[in-house]
XYZ file of N, CA and C in Angstrom:
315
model
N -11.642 19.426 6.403
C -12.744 19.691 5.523
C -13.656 20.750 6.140
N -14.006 20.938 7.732
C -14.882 21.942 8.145
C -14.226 22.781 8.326
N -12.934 23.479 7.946
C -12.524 23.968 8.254
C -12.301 25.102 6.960
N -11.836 23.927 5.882
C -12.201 24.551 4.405
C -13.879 25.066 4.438
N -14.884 24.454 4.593
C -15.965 24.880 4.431
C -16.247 26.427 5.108
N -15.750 25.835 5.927
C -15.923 27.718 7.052
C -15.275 28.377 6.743
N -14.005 28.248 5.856
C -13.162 29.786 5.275
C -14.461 29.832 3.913
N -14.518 29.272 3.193
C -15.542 29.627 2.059
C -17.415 30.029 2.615
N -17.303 29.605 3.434
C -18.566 30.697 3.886
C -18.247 32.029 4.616
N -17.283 32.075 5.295
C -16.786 32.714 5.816
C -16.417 34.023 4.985
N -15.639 33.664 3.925
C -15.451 34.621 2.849
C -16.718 34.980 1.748
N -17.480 34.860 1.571
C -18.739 34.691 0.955
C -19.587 35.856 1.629
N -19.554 36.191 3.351
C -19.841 36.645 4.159
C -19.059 37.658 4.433
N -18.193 37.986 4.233
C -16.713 38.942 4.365
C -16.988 38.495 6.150
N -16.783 37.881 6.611
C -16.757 38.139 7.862
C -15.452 37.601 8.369
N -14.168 38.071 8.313
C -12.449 38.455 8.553
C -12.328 37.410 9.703
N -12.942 37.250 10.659
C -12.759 37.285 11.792
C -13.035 35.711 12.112
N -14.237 34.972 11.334
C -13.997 33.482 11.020
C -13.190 32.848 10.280
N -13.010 33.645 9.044
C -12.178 33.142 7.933
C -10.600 33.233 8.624
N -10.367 33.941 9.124
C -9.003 33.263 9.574
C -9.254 32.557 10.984
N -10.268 31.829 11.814
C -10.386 31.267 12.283
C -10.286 30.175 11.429
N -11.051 30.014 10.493
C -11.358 28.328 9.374
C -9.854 28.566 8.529
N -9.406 29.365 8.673
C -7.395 28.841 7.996
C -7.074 28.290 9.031
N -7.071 28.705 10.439
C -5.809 28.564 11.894
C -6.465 26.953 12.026
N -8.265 26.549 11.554
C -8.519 25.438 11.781
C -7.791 24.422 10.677
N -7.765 24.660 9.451
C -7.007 24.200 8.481
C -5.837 23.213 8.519
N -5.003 24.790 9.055
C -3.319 24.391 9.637
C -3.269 23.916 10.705
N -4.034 23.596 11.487
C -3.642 22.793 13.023
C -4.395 21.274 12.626
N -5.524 21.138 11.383
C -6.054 19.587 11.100
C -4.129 19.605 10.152
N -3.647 19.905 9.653
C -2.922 19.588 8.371
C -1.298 19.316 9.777
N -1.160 20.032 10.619
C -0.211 19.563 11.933
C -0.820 18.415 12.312
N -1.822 18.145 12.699
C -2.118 16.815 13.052
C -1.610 15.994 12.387
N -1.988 16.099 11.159
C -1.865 14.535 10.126
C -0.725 14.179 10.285
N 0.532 15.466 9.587
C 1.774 15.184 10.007
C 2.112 14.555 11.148
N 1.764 15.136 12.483
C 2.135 13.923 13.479
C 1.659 13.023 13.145
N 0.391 12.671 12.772
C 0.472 10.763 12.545
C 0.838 10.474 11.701
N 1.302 10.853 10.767
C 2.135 10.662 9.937
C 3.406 10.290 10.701
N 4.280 10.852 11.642
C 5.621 10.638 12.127
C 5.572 9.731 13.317
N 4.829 9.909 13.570
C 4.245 8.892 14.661
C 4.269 7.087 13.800
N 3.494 7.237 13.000
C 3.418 5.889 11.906
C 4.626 4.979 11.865
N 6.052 6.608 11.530
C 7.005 5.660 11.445
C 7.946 5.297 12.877
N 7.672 6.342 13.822
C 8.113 5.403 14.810
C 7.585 3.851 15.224
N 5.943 3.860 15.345
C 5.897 2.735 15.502
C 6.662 1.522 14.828
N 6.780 1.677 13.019
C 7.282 0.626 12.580
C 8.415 0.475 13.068
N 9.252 1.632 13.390
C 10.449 1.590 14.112
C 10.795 0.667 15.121
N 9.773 1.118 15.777
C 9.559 0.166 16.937
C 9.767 -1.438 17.344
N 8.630 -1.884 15.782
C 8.367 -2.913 15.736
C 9.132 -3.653 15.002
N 10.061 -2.847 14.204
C 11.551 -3.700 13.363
C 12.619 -4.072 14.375
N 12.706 -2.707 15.679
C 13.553 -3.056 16.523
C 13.354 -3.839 17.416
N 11.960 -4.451 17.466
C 11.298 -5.524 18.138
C 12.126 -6.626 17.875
N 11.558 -6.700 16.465
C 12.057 -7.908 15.550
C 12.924 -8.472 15.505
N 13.924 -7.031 14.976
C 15.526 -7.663 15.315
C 16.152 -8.173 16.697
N 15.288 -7.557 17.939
C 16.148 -8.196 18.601
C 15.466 -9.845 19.128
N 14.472 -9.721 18.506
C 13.942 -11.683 18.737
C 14.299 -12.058 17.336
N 15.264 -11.983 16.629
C 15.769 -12.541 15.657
C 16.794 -11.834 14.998
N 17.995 -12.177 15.521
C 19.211 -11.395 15.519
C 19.404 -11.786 13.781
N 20.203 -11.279 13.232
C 20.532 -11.408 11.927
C 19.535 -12.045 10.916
N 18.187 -11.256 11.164
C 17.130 -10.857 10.053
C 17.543 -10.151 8.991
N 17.170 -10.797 7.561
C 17.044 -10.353 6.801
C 15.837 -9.075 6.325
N 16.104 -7.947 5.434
C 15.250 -7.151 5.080
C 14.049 -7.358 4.866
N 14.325 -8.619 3.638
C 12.764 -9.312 3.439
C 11.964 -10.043 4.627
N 12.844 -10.438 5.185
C 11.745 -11.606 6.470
C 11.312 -10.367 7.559
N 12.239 -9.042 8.026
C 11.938 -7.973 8.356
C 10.261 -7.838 8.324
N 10.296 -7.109 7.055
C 9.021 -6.845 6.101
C 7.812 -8.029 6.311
N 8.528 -8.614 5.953
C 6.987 -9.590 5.409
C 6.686 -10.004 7.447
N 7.706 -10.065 8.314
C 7.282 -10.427 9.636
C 6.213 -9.235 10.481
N 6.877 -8.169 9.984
C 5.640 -6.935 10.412
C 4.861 -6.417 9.217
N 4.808 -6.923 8.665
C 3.372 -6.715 7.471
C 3.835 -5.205 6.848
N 5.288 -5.048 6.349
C 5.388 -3.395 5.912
C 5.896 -4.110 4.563
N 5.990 -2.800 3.735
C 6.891 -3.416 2.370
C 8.435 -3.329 2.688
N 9.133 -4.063 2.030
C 10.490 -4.371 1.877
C 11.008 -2.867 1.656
N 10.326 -1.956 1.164
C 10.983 -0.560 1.145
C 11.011 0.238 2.566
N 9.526 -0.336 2.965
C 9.549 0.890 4.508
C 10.223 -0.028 5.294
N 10.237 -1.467 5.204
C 11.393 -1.718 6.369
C 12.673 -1.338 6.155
N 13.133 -1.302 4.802
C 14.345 -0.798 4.417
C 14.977 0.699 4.751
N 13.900 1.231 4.993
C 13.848 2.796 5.313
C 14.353 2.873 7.055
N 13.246 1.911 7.760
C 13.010 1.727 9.433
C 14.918 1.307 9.954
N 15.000 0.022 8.583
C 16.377 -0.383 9.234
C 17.525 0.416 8.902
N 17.739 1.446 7.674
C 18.393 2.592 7.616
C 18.418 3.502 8.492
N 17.561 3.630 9.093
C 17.533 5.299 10.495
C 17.875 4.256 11.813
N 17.322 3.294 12.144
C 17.776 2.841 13.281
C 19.189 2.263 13.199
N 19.579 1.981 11.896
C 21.474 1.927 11.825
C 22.368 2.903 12.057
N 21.477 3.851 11.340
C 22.322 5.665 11.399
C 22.041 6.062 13.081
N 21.176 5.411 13.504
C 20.983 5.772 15.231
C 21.743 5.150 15.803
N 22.409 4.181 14.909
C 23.183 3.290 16.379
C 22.675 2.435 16.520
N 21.396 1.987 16.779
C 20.550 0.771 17.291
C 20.882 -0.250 16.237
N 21.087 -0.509 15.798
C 21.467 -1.525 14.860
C 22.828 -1.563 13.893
N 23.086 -2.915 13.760
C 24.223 -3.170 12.830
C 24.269 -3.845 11.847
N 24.751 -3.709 10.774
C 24.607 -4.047 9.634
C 25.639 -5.259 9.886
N 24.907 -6.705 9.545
C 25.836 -8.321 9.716
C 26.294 -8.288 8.500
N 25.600 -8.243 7.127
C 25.940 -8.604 6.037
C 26.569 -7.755 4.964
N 27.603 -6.774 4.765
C 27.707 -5.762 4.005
C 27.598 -6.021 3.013
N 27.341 -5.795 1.432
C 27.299 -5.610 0.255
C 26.262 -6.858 0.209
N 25.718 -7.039 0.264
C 24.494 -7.756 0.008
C 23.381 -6.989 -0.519
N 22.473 -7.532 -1.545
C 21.415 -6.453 -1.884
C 20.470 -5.792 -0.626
N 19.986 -4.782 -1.194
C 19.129 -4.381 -0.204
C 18.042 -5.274 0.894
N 16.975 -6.372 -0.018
C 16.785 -6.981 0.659
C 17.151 -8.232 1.210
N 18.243 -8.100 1.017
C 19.012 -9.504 1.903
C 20.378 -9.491 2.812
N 19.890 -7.940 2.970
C 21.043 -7.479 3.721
C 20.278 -7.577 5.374
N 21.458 -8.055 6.167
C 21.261 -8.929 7.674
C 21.380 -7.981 8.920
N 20.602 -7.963 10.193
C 20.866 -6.786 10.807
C 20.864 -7.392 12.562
N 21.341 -7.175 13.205
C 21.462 -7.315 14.948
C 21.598 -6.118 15.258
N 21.325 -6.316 17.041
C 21.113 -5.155 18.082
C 22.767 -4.319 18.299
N 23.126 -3.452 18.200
C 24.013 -3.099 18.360
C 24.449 -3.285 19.874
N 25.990 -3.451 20.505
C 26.002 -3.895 21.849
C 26.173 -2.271 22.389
């Protein structure tokens, strides 16, 4: 936001030399977010792979509702940490949320 404010005074002022200072401030607040943004989902990452391994063949839903995420973002957490390897899918063709997961050996 001060960053928007200072390109619009900035430009108001013609003065070149802040105004692309208040963009470069812009794009480095808007890089931030993104990292916490990616950051966000490692943690849940984290904390599903917590999960699963103090409760081997967790379901999606008990997943979710055990770390307080929705049944979609754990569904998401336990999709990338399967495609990583870290995990294995116990239950195949089971719906999404009742599909079962352990630590890969």
């Amino acid at each position: 936001m001060l960053g928007a404010l200072n390109a619009w005074t900035a430009q108001q002022r013609d003065d070149y030399g802040a105004l692309s200072t208040a963009l470069c401030l812009c794009v480095c607040a808007a890089g931030l977010f993104r990292e916490d943004f990616v950051q966000r989902g490692y943690r849940r990452d984290r904390a599903v792979l917590a999960h699963i391994a103090a409760h081997p063949g967790a379901a999606t839903r008990h997943v979710a509702h055990a770390i307080g995420v929705s049944e979609r973002g754990a569904a998401r957490s336990l999709d990338r940490l399967t495609d990583d390897g870290l995990l294995v899918l116990v239950s195949d063709g089971a719906p999404p949320a009742l599909r079962s997961y352990r630590l890969a050996s």
